[in-house]
Short mmCIF file of C-alpha atoms in Angstrom, two decimals:
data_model
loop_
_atom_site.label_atom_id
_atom_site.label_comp_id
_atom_site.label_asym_id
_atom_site.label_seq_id
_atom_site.Cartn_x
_atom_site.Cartn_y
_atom_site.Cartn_z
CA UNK B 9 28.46 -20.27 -14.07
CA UNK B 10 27.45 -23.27 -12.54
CA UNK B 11 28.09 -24.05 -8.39
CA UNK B 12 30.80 -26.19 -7.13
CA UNK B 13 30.26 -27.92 -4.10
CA UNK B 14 32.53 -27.45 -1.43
CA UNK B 15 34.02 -30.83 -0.65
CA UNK B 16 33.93 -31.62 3.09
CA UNK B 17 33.67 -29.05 6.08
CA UNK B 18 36.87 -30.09 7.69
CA UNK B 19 39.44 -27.10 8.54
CA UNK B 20 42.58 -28.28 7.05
CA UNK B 21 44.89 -29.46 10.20
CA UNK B 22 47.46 -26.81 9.58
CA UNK B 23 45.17 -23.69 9.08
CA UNK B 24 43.82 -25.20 12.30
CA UNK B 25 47.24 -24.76 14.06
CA UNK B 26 48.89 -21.63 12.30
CA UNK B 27 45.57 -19.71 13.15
CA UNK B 28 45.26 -21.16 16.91
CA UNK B 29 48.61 -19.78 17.63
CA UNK B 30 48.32 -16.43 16.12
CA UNK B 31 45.01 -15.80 17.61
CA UNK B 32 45.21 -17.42 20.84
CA UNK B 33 41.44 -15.63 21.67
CA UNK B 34 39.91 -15.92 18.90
CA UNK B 35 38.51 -13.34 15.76
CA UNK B 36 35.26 -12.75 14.90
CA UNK B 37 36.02 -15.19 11.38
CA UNK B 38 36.74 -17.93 14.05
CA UNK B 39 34.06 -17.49 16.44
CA UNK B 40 31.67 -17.59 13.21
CA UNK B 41 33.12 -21.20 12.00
CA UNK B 42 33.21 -22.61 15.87
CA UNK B 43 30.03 -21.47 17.16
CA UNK B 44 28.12 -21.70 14.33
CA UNK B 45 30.12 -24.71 11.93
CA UNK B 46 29.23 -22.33 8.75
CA UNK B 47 25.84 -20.90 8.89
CA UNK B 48 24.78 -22.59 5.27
CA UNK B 49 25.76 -25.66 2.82
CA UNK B 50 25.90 -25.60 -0.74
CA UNK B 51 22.66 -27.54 -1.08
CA UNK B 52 20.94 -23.94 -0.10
CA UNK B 53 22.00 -22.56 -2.99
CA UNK B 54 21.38 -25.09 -5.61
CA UNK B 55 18.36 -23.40 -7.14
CA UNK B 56 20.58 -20.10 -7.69
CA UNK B 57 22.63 -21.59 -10.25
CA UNK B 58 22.58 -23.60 -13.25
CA UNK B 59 23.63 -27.42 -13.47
CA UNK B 60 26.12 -27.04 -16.47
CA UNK B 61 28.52 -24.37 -17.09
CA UNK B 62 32.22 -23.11 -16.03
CA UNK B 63 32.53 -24.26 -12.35
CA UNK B 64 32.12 -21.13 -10.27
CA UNK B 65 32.92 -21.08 -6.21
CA UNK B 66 31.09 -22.29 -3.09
CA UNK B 67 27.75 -19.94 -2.55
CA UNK B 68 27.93 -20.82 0.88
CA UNK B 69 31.81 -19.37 1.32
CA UNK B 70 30.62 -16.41 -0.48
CA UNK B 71 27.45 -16.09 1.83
CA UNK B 72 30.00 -16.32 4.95
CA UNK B 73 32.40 -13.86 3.68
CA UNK B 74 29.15 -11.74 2.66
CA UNK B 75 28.90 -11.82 6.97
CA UNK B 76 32.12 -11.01 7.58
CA UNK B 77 32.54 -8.51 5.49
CA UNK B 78 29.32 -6.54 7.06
CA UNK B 79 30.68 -7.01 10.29
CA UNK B 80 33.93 -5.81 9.63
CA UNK B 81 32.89 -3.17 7.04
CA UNK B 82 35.29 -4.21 4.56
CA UNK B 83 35.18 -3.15 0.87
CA UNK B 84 35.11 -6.01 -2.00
CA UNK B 85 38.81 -5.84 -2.97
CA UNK B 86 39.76 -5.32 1.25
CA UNK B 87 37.64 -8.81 1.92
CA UNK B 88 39.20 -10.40 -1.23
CA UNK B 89 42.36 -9.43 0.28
CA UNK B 90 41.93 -10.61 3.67
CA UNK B 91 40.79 -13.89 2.29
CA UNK B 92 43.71 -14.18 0.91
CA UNK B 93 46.08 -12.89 3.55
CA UNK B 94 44.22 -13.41 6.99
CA UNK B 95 44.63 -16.48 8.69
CA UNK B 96 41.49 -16.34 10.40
CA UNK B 97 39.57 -15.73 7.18
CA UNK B 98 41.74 -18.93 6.04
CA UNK B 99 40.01 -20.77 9.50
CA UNK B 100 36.39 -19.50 9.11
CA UNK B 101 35.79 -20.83 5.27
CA UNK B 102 38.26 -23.97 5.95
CA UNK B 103 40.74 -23.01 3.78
CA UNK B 104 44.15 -24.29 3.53
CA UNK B 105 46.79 -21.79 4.18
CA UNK B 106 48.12 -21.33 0.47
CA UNK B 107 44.55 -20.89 -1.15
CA UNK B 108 44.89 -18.01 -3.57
CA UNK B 109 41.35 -17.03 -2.61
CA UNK B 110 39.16 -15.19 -5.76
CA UNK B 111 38.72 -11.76 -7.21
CA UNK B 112 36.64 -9.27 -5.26
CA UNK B 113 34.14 -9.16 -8.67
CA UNK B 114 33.00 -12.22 -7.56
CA UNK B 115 31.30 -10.73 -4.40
CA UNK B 116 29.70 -8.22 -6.74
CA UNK B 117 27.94 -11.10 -8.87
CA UNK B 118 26.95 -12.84 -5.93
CA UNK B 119 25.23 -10.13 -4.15
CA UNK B 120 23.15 -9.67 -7.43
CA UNK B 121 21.94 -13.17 -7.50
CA UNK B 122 20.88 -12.56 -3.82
CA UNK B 123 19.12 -9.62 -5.06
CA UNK B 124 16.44 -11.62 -7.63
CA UNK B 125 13.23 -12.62 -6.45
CA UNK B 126 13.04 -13.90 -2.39
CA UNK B 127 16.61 -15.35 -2.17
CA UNK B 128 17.58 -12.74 0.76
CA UNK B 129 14.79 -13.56 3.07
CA UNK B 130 15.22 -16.82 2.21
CA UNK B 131 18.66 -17.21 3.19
CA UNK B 132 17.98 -14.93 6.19
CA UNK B 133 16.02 -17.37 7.53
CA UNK B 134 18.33 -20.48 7.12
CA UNK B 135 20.64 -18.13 9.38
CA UNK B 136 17.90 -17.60 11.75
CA UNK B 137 17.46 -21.38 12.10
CA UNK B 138 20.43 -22.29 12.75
CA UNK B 139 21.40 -19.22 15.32
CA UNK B 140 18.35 -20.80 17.26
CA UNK B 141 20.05 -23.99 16.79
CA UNK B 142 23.25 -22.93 18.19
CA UNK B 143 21.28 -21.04 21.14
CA UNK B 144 22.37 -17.81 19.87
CA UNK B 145 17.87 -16.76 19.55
CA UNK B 146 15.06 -17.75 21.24
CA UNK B 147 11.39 -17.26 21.60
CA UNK B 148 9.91 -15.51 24.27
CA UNK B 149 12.81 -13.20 24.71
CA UNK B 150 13.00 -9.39 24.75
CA UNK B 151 13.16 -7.89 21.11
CA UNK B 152 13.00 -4.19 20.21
CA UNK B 153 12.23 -1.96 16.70
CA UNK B 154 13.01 0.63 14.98
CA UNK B 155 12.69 2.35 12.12
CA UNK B 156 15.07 4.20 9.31
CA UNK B 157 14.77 5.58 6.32
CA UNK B 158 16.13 4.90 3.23
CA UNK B 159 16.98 7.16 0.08
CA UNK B 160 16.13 6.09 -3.08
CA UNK B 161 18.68 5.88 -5.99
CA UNK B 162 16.97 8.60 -8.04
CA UNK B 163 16.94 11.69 -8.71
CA UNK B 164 14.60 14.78 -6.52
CA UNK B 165 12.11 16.17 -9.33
CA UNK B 166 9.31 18.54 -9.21
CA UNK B 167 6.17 17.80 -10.71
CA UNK B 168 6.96 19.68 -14.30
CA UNK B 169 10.43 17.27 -14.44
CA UNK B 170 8.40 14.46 -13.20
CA UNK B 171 6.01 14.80 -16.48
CA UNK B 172 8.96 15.82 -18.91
CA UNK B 173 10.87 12.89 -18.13
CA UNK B 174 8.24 10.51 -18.18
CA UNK B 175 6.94 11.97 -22.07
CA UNK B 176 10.88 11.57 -22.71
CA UNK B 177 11.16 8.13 -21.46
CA UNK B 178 8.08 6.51 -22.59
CA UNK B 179 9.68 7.95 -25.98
CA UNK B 180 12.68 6.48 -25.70
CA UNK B 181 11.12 2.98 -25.29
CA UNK B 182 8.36 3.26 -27.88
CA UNK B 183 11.38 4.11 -30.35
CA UNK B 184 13.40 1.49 -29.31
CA UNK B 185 10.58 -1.36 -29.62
CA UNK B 186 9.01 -0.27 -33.36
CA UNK B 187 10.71 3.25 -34.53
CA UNK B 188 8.77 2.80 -37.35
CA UNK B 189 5.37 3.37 -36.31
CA UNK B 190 6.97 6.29 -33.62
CA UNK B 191 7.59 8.19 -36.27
CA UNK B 192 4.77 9.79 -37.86
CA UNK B 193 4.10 10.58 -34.26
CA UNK B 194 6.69 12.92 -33.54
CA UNK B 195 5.91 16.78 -33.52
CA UNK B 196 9.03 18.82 -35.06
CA UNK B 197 8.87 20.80 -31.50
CA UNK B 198 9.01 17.32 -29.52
CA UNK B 199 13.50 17.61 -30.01
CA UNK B 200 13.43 20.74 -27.79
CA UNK B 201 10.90 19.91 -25.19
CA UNK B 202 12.36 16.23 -25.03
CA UNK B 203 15.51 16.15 -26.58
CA UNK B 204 17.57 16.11 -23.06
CA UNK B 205 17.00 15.67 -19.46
CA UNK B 206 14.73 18.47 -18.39
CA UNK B 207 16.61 20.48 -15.13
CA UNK B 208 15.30 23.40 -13.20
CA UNK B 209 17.19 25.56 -15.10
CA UNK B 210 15.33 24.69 -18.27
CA UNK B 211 12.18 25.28 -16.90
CA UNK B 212 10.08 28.18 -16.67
CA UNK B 213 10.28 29.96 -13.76
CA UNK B 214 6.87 32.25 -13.53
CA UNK B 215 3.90 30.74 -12.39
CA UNK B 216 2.22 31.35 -15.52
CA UNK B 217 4.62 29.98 -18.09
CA UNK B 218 4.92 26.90 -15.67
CA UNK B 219 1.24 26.27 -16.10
CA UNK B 220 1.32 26.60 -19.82
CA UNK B 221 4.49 23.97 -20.14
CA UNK B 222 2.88 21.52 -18.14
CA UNK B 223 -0.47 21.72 -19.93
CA UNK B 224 1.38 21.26 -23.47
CA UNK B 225 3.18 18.23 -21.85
CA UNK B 226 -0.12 16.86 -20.79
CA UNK B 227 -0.99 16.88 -24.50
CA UNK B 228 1.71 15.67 -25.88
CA UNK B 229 1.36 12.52 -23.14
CA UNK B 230 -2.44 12.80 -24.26
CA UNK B 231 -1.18 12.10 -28.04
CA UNK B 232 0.62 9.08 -27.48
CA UNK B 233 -1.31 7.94 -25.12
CA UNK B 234 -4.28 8.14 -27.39
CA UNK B 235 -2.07 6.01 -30.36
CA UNK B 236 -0.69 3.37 -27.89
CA UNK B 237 -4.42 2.56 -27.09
CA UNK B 238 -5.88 2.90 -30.56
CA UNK B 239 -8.07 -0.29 -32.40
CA UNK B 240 -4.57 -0.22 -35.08
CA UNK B 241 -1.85 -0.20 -32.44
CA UNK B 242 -0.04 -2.61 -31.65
CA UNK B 243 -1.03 -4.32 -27.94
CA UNK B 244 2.38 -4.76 -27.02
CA UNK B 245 3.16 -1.07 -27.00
CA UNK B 246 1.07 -1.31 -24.35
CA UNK B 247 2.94 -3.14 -21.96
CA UNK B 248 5.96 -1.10 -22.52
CA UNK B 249 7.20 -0.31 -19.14
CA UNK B 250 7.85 3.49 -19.66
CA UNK B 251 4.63 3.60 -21.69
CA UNK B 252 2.90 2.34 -18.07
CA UNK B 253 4.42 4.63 -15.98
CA UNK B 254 3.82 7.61 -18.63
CA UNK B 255 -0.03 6.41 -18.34
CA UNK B 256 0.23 6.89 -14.33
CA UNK B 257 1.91 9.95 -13.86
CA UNK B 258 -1.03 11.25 -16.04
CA UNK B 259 -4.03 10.11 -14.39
CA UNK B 260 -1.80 11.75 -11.23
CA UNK B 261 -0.90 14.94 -12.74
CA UNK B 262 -3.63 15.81 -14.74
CA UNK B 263 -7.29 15.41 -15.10
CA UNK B 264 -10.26 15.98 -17.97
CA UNK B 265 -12.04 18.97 -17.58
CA UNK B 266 -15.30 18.20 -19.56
CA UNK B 267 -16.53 21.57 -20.23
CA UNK B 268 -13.46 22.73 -21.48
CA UNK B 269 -12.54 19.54 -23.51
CA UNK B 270 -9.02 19.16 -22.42
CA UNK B 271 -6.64 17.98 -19.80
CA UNK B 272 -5.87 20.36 -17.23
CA UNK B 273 -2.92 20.29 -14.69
CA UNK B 274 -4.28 19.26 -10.92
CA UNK B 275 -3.67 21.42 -8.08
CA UNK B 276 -4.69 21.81 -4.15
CA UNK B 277 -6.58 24.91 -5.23
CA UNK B 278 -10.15 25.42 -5.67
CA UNK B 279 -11.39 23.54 -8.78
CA UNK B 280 -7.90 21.90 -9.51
CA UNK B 281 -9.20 18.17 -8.99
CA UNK B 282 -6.38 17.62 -6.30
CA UNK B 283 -3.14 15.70 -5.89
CA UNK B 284 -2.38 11.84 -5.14
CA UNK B 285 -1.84 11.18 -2.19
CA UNK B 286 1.79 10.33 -0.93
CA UNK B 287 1.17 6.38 -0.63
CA UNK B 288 0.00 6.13 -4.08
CA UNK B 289 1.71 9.36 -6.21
CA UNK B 290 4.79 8.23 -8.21
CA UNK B 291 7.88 11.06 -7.38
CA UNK B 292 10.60 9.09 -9.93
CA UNK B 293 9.69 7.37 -13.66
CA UNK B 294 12.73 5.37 -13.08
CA UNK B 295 11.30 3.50 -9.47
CA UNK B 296 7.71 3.38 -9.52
CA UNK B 297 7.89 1.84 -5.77
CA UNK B 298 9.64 5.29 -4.32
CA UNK B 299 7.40 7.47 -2.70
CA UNK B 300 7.90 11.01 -1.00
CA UNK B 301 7.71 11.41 2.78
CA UNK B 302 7.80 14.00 5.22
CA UNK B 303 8.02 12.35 9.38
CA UNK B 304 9.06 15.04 11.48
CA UNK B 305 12.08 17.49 10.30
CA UNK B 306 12.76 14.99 7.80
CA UNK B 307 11.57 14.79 3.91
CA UNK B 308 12.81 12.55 1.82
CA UNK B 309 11.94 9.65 -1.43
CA UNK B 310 12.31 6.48 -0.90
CA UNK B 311 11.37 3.68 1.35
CA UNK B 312 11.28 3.00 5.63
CA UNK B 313 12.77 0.17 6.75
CA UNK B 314 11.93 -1.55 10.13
CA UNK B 315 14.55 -3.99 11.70
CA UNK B 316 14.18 -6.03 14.92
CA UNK B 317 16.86 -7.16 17.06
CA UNK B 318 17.43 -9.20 20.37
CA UNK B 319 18.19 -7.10 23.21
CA UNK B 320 17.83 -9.67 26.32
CA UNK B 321 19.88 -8.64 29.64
CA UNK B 322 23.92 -10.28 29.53
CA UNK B 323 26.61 -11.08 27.24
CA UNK B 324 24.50 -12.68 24.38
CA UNK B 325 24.38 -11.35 20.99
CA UNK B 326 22.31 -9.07 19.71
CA UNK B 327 20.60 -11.06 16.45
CA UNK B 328 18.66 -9.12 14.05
CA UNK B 329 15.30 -11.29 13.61
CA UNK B 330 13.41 -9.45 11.04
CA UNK B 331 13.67 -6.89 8.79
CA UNK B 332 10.69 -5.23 6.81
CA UNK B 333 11.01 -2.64 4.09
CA UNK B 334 7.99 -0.45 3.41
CA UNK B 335 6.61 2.25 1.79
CA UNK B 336 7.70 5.74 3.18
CA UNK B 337 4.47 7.13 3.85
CA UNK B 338 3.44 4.14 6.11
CA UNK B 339 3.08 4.83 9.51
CA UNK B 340 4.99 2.45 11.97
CA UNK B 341 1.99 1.66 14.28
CA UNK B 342 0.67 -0.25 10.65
CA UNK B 343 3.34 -2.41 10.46
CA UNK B 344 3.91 -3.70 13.90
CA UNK B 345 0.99 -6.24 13.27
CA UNK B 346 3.04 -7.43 10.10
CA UNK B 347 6.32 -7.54 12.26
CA UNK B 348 4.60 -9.84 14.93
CA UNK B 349 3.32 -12.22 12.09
CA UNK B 350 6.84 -12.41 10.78
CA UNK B 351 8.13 -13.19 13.84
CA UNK B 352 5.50 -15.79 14.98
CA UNK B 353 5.92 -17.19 11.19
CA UNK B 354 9.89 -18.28 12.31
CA UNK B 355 8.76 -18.72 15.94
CA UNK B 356 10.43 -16.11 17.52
CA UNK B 357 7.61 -13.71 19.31
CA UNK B 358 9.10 -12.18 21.77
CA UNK B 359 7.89 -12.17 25.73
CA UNK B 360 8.40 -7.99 25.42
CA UNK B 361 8.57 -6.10 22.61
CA UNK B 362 10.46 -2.50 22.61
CA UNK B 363 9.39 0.41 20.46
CA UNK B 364 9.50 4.09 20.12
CA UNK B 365 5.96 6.40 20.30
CA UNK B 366 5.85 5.88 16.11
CA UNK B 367 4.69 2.23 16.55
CA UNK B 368 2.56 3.07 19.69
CA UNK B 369 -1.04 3.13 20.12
CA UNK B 370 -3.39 2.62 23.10
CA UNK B 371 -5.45 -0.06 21.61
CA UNK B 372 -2.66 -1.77 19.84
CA UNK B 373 -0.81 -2.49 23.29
CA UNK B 374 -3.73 -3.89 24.47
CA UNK B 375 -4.33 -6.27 21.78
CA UNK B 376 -1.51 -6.82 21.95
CA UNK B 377 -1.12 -8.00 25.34
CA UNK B 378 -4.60 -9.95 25.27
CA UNK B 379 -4.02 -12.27 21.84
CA UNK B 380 -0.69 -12.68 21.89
CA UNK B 381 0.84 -12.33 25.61
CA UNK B 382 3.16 -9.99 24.41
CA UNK B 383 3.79 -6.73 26.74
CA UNK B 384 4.51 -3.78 23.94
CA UNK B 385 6.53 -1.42 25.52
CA UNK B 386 6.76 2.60 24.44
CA UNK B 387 6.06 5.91 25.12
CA UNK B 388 2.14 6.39 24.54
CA UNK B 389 1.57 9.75 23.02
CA UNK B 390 1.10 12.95 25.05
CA UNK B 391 -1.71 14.71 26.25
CA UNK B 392 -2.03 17.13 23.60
CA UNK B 393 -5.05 19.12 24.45
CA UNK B 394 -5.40 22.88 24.64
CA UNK B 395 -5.65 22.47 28.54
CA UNK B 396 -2.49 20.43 28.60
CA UNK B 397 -0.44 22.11 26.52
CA UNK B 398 -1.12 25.63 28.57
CA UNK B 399 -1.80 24.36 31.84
CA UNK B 400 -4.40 26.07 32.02
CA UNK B 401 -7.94 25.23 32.44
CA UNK B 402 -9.34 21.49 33.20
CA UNK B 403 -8.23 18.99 31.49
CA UNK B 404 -9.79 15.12 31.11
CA UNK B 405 -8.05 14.08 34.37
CA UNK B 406 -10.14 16.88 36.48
CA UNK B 407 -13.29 15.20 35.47
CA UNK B 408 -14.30 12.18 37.46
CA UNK B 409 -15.85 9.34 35.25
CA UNK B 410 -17.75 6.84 36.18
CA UNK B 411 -17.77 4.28 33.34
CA UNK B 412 -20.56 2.33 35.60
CA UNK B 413 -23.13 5.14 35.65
CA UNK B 414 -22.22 6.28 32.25
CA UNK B 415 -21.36 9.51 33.70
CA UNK B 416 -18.80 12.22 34.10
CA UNK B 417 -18.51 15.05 37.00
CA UNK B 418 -16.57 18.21 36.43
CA UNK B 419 -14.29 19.66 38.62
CA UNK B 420 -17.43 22.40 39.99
CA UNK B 421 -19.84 19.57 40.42
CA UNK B 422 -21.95 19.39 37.72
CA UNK B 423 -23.22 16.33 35.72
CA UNK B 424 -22.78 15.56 31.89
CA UNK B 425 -25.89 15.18 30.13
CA UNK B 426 -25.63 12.60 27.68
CA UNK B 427 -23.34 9.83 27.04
CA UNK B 428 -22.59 8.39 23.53
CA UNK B 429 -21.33 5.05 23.11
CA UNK B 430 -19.46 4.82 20.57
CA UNK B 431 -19.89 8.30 19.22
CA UNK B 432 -16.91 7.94 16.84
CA UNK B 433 -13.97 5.87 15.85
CA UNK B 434 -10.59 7.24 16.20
CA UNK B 435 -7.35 4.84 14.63
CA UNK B 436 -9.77 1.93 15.21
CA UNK B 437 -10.89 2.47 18.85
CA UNK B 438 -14.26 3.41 19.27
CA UNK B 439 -14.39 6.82 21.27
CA UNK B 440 -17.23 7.97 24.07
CA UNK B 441 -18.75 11.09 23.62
CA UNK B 442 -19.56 13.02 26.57
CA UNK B 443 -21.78 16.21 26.95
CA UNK B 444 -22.53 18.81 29.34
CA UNK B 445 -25.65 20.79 29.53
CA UNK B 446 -25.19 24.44 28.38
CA UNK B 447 -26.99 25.69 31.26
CA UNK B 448 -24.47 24.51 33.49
CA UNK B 449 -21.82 25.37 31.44
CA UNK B 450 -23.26 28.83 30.91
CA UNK B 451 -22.65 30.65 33.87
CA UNK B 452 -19.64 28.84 35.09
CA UNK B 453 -17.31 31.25 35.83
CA UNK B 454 -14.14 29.23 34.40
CA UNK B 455 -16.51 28.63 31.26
CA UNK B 456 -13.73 29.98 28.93
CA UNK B 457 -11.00 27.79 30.41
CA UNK B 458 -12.45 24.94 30.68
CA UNK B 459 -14.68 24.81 26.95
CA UNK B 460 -12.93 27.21 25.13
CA UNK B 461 -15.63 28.75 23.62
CA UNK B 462 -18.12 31.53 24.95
CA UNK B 463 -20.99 29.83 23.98
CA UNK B 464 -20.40 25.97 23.35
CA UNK B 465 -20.96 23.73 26.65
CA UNK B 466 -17.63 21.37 27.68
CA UNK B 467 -17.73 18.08 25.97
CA UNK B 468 -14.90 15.24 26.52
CA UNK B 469 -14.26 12.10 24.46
CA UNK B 470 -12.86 9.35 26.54
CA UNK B 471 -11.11 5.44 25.37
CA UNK B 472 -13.50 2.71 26.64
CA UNK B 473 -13.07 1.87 30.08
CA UNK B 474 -10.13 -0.77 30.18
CA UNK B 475 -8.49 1.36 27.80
CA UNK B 476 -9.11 4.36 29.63
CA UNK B 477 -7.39 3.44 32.61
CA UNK B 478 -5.05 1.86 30.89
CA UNK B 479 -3.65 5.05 29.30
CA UNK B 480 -3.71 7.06 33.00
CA UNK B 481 -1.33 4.26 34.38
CA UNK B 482 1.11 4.63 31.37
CA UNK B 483 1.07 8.21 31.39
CA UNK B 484 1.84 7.66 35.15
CA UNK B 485 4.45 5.33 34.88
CA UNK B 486 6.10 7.49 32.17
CA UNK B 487 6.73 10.50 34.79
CA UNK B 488 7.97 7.90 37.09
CA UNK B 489 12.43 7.62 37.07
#
């Protein structure tokens, strides 16, 4: 389907008038076109189409209906239907009043050409461009982020499903591409290990059996594996995609145990090689980006996605400015570096930047602050030590440090002993490590509540000094109303 150009951007007159006196105040379709004069042209969209073919309808309508129908959370045959019916729909894509409109597949198609490659961010940018051309965005504003998760399209599995279906998939291709050279292959028991979509309930349940099925699916895997990448195979077996993914839930799932000359099935248990970790283990053969995470009370597989917004004081709008999709096992305070690049990329870093504890770190607001002028605003994470938490005991804030003698003093008066600097590095801050001498610490009556241990002398590790203070004025400031 090739595009056709939208002649003009002209509201027809009398869609002009009909809609002016039915909606007196306005609709969100006619704010869009007034404010904003259609957020993208035709020319955008050139590249998304070919230059011959059946004449199809203007991308940029389609990308402004796309809007509208978020906003209003209309299905594909509603938004069809209000294009056809609603004057204001009529207004915002400057149609004339008896336009027929198109059939809600069309929206469908559409959304899947937005899909391929970059076109989203790309066109999410145009948008952003010309909201800050209307006045609608600006730099130096006050932006704030947050995180979500998102569920993959794909089935849970356990690990013994996980292998099964990847043995039964990578089968499925390999006899699709060259059946002939599959078929010696095949084992006469391969039709009722493989035959079907393995489910719980046709898997072993006892711990034993379980081991034994998953060590004959290992060499089963093993076998093909071994004839994919043999001298007499044929390479492009090898790039096969379920042949790829069969090779990576292996090196996963199992490992080569060299004095008993076979693979054996990994496990957290002593000797059992251990399991990927949750950044890099596939959970799915049919998404190899989905991964499994547990934050919190919540476990699920699929991805995190971080979106920004505007949030400055008043009646503007609230404009999303970036959105970022990442692996589920990523931890927010990683990608807050990545946000502010994105942002500063479309020139739209923000004067203050709002976000929950997740994306929080000591030394990341003050980096922050420093190289970019940006004050990152959050909860900084609790005081979490054993004093703390019980109140009982003295905790960092009874000592008094003196960062210029290189120093600390404990509540009873006596002085540390050595001072470490930088004894260790701790989420990329390089901590101070501070000791007390055990002969002080020895017969101090409040020895127990104050070390912990009967024997072991107090020792404290402390943020350098700007840091330091830093995180006593923010743990101040969060007690405050």
């Amino acid at each position: 389907m090739a595009m056709r150009a939208k002649a003009g951007a002209v509201i027809p007159a009398m869609t002009v008038r009909v809609a002016r006196a039915s909606n007196p105040k306005g609709t969100v379709a006619m704010w869009v076109r007034d404010r904003l004069d259609g957020l993208w042209s035709d020319a955008d969209f050139a590249a998304w189409y070919p230059r011959d073919g059946r004449p199809g309808i203007s991308p940029a309508q389609l990308a402004t209906v796309s809007v509208l129908q978020y906003l209003l959370r209309l299905s594909d045959r509603a938004t069809a239907e209000a294009i056809r019916c609603r004057i204001d729909f009529k207004y915002g894509l400057a149609l004339d009043l008896d336009d027929p409109g198109f059939d809600h597949s069309v929206l469908g198609d559409f959304r899947d050409r937005l899909a391929e490659d970059d076109r989203a961010d790309g066109l999410f940018d145009l948008a952003l461009t010309r909201l800050r051309e209307a006045g609608l965005v600006k730099e130096r504003g006050r932006q704030r982020t947050d995180s979500t998760h998102v569920l993959a399209a794909v089935r849970d599995m356990n690990r013994l499903e996980l292998v099964a279906e990847s043995v039964r998939d990578a089968l499925e291709d390999l006899a699709r591409y060259d059946p002939a050279w599959l078929a010696p292959l095949i084992e006469q028991e391969w039709g009722k290990r493989y035959g079907r979509p393995p489910r719980p309930g046709r898997l072993p349940h006892t711990p034993q059996a379980r081991l034994r099925h998953a060590e004959q699916a290992g060499a089963d895997g093993q076998k093909i594996l071994r004839a994919v990448w043999a001298a007499d195979a044929p390479a492009v077996l090898r790039t096969l995609p379920q042949v790829e993914v069969l090779r990576r839930v292996w090196v996963e799932q199992y490992f080569f145990d060299a004095d008993a000359g076979r693979l054996r099935w990994r496990s957290s248990g002593k000797g059992g090689q251990g399991l990927p970790p949750p950044l890099t283990g596939l959970v799915s053969p049919y998404d190899t980006e989905v991964r499994y995470a547990r934050r919190g009370g919540t476990i699920g597989r699929g991805y995190m996605a971080h979106v920004t917004e505007t949030c400055d004081d008043g009646d503007e709008p609230r404009v999303i400015t970036d959105v970022l999709t990442t692996h589920a096992p990523i931890h927010d305070s990683q990608v807050l570096p990545v946000i502010r690049q994105r942002l500063g990329a479309r020139g739209l870093l923000p004067r203050e930047h709002l976000v929950d504890g997740g994306y929080i770190s000591i030394a990341l607001m003050d980096r922050t602050t420093r190289e970019h002028g940006i004050t990152l605003t959050g909860p900084v994470r609790k005081n979490y030590s054993r004093q703390n938490l019980k109140n009982e005991g003295f905790g960092k804030d009874a000592f008094h440090i003196d960062f210029d003698r290189r120093q600390a003093v404990c509540p009873r008066g006596k002085t540390s002993s050595s001072w470490k600097d930088p004894a260790q590095v701790i989420e990329g801050v390089p901590y101070i490590l501070v000791k007390f001498r055990k002969a002080d610490c020895t017969p101090c009556p409040v020895r127990i509540r104050c070390a912990g241990s009967a024997t072991a002398p107090r020792a404290l590790s402390l943020l350098p000094e700007n840091l330091h203070h830093l995180l006593g004025r923010l743990r101040i400031e969060q007690q405050s109303p």
